[in-house]
JSON list of C-alpha atoms in Angstrom, two decimals:
[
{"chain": "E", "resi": 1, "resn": "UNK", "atom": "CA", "xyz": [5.68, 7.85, -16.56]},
{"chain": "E", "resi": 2, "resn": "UNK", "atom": "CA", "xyz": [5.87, 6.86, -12.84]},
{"chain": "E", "resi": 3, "resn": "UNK", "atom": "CA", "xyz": [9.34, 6.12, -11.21]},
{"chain": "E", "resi": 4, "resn": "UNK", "atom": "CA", "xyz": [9.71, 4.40, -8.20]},
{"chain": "E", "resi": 5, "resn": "UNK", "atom": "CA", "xyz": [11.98, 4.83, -5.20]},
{"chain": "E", "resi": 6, "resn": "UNK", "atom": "CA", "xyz": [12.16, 4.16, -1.54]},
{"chain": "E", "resi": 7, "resn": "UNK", "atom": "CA", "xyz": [10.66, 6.52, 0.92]},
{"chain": "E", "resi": 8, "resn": "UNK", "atom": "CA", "xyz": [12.65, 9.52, 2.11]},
{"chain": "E", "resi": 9, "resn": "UNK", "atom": "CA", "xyz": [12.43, 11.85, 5.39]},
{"chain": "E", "resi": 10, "resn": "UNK", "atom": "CA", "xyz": [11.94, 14.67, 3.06]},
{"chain": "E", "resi": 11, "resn": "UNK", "atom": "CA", "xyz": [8.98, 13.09, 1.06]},
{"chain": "E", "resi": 12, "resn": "UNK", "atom": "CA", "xyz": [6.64, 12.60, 4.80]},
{"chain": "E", "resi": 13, "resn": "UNK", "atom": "CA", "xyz": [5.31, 16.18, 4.56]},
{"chain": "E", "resi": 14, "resn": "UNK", "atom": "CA", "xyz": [3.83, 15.33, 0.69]},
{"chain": "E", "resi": 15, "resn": "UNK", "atom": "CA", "xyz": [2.58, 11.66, 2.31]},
{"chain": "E", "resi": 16, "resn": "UNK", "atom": "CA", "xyz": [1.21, 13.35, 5.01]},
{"chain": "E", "resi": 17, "resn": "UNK", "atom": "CA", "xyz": [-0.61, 15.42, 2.29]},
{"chain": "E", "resi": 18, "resn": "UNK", "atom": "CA", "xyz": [-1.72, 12.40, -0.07]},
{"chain": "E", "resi": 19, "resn": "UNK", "atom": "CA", "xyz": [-2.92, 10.73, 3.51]},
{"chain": "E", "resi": 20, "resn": "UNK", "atom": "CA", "xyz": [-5.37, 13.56, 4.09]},
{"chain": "E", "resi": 21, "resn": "UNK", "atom": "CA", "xyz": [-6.54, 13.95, 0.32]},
{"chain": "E", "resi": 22, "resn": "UNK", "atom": "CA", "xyz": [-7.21, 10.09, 0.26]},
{"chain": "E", "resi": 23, "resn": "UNK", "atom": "CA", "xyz": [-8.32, 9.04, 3.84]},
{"chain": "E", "resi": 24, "resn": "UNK", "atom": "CA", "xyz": [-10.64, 9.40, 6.44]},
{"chain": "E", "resi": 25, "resn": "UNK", "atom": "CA", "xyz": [-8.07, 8.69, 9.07]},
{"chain": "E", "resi": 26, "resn": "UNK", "atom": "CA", "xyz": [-5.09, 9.82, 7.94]},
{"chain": "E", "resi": 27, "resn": "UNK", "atom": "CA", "xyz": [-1.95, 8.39, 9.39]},
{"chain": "E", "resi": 28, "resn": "UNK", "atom": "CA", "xyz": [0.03, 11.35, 10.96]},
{"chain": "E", "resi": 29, "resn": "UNK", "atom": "CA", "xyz": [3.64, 12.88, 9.79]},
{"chain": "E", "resi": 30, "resn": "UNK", "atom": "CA", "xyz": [4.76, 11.74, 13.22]},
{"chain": "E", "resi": 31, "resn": "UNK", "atom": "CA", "xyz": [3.44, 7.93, 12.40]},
{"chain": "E", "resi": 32, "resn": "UNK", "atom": "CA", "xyz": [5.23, 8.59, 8.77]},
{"chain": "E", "resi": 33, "resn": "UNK", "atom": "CA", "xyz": [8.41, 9.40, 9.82]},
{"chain": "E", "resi": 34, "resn": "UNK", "atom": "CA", "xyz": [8.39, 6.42, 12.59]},
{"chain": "E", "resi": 35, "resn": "UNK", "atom": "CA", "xyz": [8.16, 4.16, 10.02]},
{"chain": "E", "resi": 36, "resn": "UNK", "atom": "CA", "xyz": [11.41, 5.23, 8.79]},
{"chain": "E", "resi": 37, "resn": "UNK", "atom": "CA", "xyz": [13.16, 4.06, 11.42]},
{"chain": "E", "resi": 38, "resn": "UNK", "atom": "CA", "xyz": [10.90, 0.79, 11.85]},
{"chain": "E", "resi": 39, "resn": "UNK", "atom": "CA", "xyz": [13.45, -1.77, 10.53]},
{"chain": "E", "resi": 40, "resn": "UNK", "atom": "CA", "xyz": [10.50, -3.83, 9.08]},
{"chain": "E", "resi": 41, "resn": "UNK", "atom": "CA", "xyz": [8.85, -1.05, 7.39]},
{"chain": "E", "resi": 42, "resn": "UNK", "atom": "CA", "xyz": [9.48, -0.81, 3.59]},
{"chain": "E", "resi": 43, "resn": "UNK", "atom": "CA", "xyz": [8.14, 2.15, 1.57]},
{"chain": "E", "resi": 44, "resn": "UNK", "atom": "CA", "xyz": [7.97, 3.26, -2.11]},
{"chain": "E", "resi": 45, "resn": "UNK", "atom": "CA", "xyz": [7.15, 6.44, -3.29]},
{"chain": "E", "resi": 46, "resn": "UNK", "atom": "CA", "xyz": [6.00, 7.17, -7.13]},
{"chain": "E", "resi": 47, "resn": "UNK", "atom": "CA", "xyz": [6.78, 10.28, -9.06]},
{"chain": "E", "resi": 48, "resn": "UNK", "atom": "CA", "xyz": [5.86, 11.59, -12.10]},
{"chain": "E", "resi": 49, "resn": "UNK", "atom": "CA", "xyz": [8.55, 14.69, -13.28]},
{"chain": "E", "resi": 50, "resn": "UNK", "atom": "CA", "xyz": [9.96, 14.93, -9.63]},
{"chain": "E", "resi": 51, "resn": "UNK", "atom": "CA", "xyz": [6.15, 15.16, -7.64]},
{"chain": "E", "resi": 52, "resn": "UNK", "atom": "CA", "xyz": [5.26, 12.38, -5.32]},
{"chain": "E", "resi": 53, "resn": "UNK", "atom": "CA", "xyz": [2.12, 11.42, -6.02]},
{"chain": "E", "resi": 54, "resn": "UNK", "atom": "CA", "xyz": [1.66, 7.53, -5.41]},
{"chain": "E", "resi": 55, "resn": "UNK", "atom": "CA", "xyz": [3.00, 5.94, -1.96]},
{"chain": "E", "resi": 56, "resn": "UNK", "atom": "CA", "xyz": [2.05, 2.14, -0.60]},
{"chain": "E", "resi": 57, "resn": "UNK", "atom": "CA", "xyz": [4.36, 0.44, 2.61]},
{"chain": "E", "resi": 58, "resn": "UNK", "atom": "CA", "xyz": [4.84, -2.56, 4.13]},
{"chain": "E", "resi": 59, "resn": "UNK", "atom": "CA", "xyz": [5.49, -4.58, 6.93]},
{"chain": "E", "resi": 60, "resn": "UNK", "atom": "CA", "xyz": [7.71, -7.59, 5.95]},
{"chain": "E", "resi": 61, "resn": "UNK", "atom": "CA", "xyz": [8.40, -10.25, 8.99]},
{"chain": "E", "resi": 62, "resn": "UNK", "atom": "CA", "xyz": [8.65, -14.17, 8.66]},
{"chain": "E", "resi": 63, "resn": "UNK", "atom": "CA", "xyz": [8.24, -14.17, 5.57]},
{"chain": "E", "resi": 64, "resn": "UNK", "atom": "CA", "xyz": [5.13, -12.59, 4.86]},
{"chain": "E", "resi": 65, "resn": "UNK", "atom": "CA", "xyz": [3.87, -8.76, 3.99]},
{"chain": "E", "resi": 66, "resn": "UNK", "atom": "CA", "xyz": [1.65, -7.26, 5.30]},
{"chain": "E", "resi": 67, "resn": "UNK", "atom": "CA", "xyz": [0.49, -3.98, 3.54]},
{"chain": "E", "resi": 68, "resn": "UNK", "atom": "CA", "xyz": [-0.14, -0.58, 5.99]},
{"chain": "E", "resi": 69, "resn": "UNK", "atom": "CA", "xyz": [-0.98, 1.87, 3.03]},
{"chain": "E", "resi": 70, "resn": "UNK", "atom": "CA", "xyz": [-1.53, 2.59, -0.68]},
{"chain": "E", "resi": 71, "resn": "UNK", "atom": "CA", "xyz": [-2.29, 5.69, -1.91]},
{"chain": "E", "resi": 72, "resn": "UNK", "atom": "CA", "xyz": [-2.19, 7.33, -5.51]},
{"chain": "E", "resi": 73, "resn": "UNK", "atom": "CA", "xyz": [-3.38, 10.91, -5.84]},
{"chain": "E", "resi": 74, "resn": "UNK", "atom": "CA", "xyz": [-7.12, 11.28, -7.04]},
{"chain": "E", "resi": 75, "resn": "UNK", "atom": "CA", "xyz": [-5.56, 13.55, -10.42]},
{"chain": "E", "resi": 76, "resn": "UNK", "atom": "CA", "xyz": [-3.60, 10.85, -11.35]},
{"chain": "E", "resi": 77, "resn": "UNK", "atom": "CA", "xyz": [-5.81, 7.59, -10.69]},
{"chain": "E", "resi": 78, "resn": "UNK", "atom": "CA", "xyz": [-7.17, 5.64, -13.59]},
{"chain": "E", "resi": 79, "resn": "UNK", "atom": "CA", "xyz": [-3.88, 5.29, -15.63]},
{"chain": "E", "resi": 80, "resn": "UNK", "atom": "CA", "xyz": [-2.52, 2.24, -14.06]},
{"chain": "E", "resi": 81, "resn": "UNK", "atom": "CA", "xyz": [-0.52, 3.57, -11.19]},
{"chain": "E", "resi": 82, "resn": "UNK", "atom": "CA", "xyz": [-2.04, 1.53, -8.19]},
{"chain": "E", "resi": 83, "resn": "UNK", "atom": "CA", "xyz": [-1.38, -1.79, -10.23]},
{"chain": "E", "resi": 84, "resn": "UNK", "atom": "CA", "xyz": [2.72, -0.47, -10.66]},
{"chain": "E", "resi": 85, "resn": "UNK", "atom": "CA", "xyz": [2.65, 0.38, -7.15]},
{"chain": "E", "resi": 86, "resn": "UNK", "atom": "CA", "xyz": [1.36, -2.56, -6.07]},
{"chain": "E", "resi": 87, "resn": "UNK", "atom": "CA", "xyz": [3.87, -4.54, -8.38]},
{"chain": "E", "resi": 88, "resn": "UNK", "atom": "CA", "xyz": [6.53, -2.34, -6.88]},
{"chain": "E", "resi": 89, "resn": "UNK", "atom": "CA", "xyz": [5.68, -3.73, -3.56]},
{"chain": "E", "resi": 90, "resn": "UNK", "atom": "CA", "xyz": [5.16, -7.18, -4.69]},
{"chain": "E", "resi": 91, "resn": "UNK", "atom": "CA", "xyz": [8.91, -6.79, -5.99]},
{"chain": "E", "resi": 92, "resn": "UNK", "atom": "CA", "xyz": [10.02, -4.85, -2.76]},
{"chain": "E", "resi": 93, "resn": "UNK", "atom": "CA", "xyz": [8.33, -8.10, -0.60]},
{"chain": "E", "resi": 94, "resn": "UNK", "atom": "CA", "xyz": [10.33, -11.03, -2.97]},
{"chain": "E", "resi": 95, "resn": "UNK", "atom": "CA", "xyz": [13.74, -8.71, -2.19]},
{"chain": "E", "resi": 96, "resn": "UNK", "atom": "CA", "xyz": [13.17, -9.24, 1.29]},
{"chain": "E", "resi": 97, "resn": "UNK", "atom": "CA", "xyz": [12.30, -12.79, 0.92]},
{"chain": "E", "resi": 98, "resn": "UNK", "atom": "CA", "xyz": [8.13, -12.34, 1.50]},
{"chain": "E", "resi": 99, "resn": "UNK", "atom": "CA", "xyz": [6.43, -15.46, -0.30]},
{"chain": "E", "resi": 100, "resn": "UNK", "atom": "CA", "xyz": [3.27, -14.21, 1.04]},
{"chain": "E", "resi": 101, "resn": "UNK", "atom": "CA", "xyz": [1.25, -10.71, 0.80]},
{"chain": "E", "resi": 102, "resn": "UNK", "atom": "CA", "xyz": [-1.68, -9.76, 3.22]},
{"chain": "E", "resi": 103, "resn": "UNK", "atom": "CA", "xyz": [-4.05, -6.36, 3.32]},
{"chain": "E", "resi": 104, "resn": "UNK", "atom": "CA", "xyz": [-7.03, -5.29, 4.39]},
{"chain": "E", "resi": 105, "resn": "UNK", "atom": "CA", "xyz": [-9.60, -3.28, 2.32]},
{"chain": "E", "resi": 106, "resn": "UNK", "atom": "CA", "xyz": [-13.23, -1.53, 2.95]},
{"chain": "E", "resi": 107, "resn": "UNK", "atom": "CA", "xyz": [-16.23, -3.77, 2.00]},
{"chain": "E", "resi": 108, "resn": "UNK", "atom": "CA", "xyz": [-17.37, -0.72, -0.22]},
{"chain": "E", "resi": 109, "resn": "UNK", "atom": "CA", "xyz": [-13.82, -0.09, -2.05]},
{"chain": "E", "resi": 110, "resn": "UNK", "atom": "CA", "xyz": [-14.97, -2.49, -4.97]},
{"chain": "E", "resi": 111, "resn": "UNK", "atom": "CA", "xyz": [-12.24, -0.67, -7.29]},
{"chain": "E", "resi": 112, "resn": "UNK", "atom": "CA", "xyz": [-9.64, -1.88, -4.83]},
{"chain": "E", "resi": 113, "resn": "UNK", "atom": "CA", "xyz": [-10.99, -4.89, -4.53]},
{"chain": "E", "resi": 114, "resn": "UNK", "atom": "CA", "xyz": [-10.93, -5.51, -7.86]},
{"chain": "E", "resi": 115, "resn": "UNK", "atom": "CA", "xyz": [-7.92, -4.22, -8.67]},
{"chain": "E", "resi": 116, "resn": "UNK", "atom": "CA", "xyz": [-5.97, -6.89, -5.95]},
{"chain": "E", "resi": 117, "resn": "UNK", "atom": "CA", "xyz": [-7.60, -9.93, -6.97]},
{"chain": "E", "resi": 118, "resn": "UNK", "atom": "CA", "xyz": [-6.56, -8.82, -10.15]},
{"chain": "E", "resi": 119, "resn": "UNK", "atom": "CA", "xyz": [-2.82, -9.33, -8.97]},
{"chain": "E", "resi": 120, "resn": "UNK", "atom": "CA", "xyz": [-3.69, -12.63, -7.74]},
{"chain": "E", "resi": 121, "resn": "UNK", "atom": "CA", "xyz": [-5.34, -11.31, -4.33]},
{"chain": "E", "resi": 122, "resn": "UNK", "atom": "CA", "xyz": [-8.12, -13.68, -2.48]},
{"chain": "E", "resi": 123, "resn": "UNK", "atom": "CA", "xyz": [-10.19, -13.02, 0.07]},
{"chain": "E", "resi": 124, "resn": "UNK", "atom": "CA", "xyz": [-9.59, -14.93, 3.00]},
{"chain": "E", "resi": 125, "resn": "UNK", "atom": "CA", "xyz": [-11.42, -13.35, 5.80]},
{"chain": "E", "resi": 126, "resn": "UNK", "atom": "CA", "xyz": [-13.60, -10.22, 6.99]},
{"chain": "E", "resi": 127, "resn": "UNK", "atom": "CA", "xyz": [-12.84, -7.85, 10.04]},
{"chain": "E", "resi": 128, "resn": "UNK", "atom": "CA", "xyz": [-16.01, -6.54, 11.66]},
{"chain": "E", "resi": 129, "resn": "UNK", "atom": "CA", "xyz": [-15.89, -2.71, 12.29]},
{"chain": "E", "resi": 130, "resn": "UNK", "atom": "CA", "xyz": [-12.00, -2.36, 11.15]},
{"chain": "E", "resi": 131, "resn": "UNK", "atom": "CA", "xyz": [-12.19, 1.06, 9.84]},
{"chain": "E", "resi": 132, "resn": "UNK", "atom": "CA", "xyz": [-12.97, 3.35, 12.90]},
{"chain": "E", "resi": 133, "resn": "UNK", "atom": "CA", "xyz": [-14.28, 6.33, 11.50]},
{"chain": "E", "resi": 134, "resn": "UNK", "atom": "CA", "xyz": [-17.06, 4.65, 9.93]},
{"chain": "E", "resi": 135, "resn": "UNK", "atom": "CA", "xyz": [-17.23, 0.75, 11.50]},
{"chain": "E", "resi": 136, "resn": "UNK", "atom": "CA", "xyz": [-16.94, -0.74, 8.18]},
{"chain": "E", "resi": 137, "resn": "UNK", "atom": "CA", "xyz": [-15.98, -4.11, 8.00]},
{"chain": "E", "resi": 138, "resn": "UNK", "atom": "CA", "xyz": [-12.61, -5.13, 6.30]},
{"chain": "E", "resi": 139, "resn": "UNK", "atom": "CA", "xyz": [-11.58, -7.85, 4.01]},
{"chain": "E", "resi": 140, "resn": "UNK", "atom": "CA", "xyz": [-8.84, -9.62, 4.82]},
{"chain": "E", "resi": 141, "resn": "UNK", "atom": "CA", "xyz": [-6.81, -10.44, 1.49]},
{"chain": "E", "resi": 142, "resn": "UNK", "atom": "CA", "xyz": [-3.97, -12.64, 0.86]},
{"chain": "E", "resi": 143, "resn": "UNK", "atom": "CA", "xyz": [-1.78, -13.55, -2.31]},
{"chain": "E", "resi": 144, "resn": "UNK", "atom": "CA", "xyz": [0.07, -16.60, -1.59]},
{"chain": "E", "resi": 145, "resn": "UNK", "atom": "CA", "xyz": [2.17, -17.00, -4.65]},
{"chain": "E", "resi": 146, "resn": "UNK", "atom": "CA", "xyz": [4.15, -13.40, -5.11]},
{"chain": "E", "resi": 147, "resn": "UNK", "atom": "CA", "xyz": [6.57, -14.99, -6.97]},
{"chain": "E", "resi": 148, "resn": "UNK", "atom": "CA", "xyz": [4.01, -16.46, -9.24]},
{"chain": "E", "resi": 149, "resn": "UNK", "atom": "CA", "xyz": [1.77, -12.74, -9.50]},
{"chain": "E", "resi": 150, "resn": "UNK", "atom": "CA", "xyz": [5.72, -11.08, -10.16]},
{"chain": "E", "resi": 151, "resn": "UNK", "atom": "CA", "xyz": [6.55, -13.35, -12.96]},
{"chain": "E", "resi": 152, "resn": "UNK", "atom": "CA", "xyz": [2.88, -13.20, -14.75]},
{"chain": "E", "resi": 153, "resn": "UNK", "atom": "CA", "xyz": [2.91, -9.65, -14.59]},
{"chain": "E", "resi": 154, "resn": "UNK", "atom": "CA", "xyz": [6.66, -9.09, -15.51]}
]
């Protein structure tokens, strides 16, 4: 079973690791470690018997989220994990008084997609050429009930 915990200094190195398995542009250990001492930057880790192998982060300000990253290692997908990390952070966001939850996802990342409307996720918008590495467009999603999406799934 997955636990859940806030991000450590000594869990960047795995990130950094889970960031290369599951991205084309990974975000750096130096990038990882400055959002530890961003004071709007919230991050959970997930483990399974002591090994990190889920992360997601936020950036909560005026009372909305915005989501940076979520990542679950490719040996553990398909058991649920991304929906409990993504209720983690939905939890995380109503702690720091978040009503609202925004993200951006590929065009081609129907799972994903999928997977955040599930959780009460609409689209609201599209980015032309967000994703860099391959000029992809992004959706922009938003939930605007998180207290609504915690309590259903609860």
């Amino acid at each position: 079973m997955i636990a859940f915990r806030p991000m450590q200094k000594k869990d960047v190195p795995r990130i950094a690791e889970l960031e290369r398995i599951c991205f084309r542009s990974p975000w750096s250990e130096n990038s990882l470690y400055g959002e530890l001492r961003n004071s709007i930057a919230h991050y959970r880790v997930g483990e399974e018997d002591g090994h990190v192998i889920a992360y997601g982060g936020m950036w909560v300000m005026f009372g909305e989220a915005h989501v940076t990253n979520v990542a679950v290692d490719p040996e553990y997908r398909g058991r649920g994990y991304g929906k409990l990390l993504m209720l983690e952070l939905i939890s995380t966001a109503l702690l720091h008084h978040a009503d609202s939850m925004t993200l951006e996802v590929r065009i081609s990342n129907t799972v994903a997609q999928n997977l955040y409307a599930s959780l009460g996720f609409e689209v609201a918008g599209r980015r032309k050429r967000y994703y860099m590495d391959t000029g992809e467009d992004g959706l922009i999603m938003w939930n605007r009930q998180l207290k609504k999406t915690a309590a259903v799934h609860s």
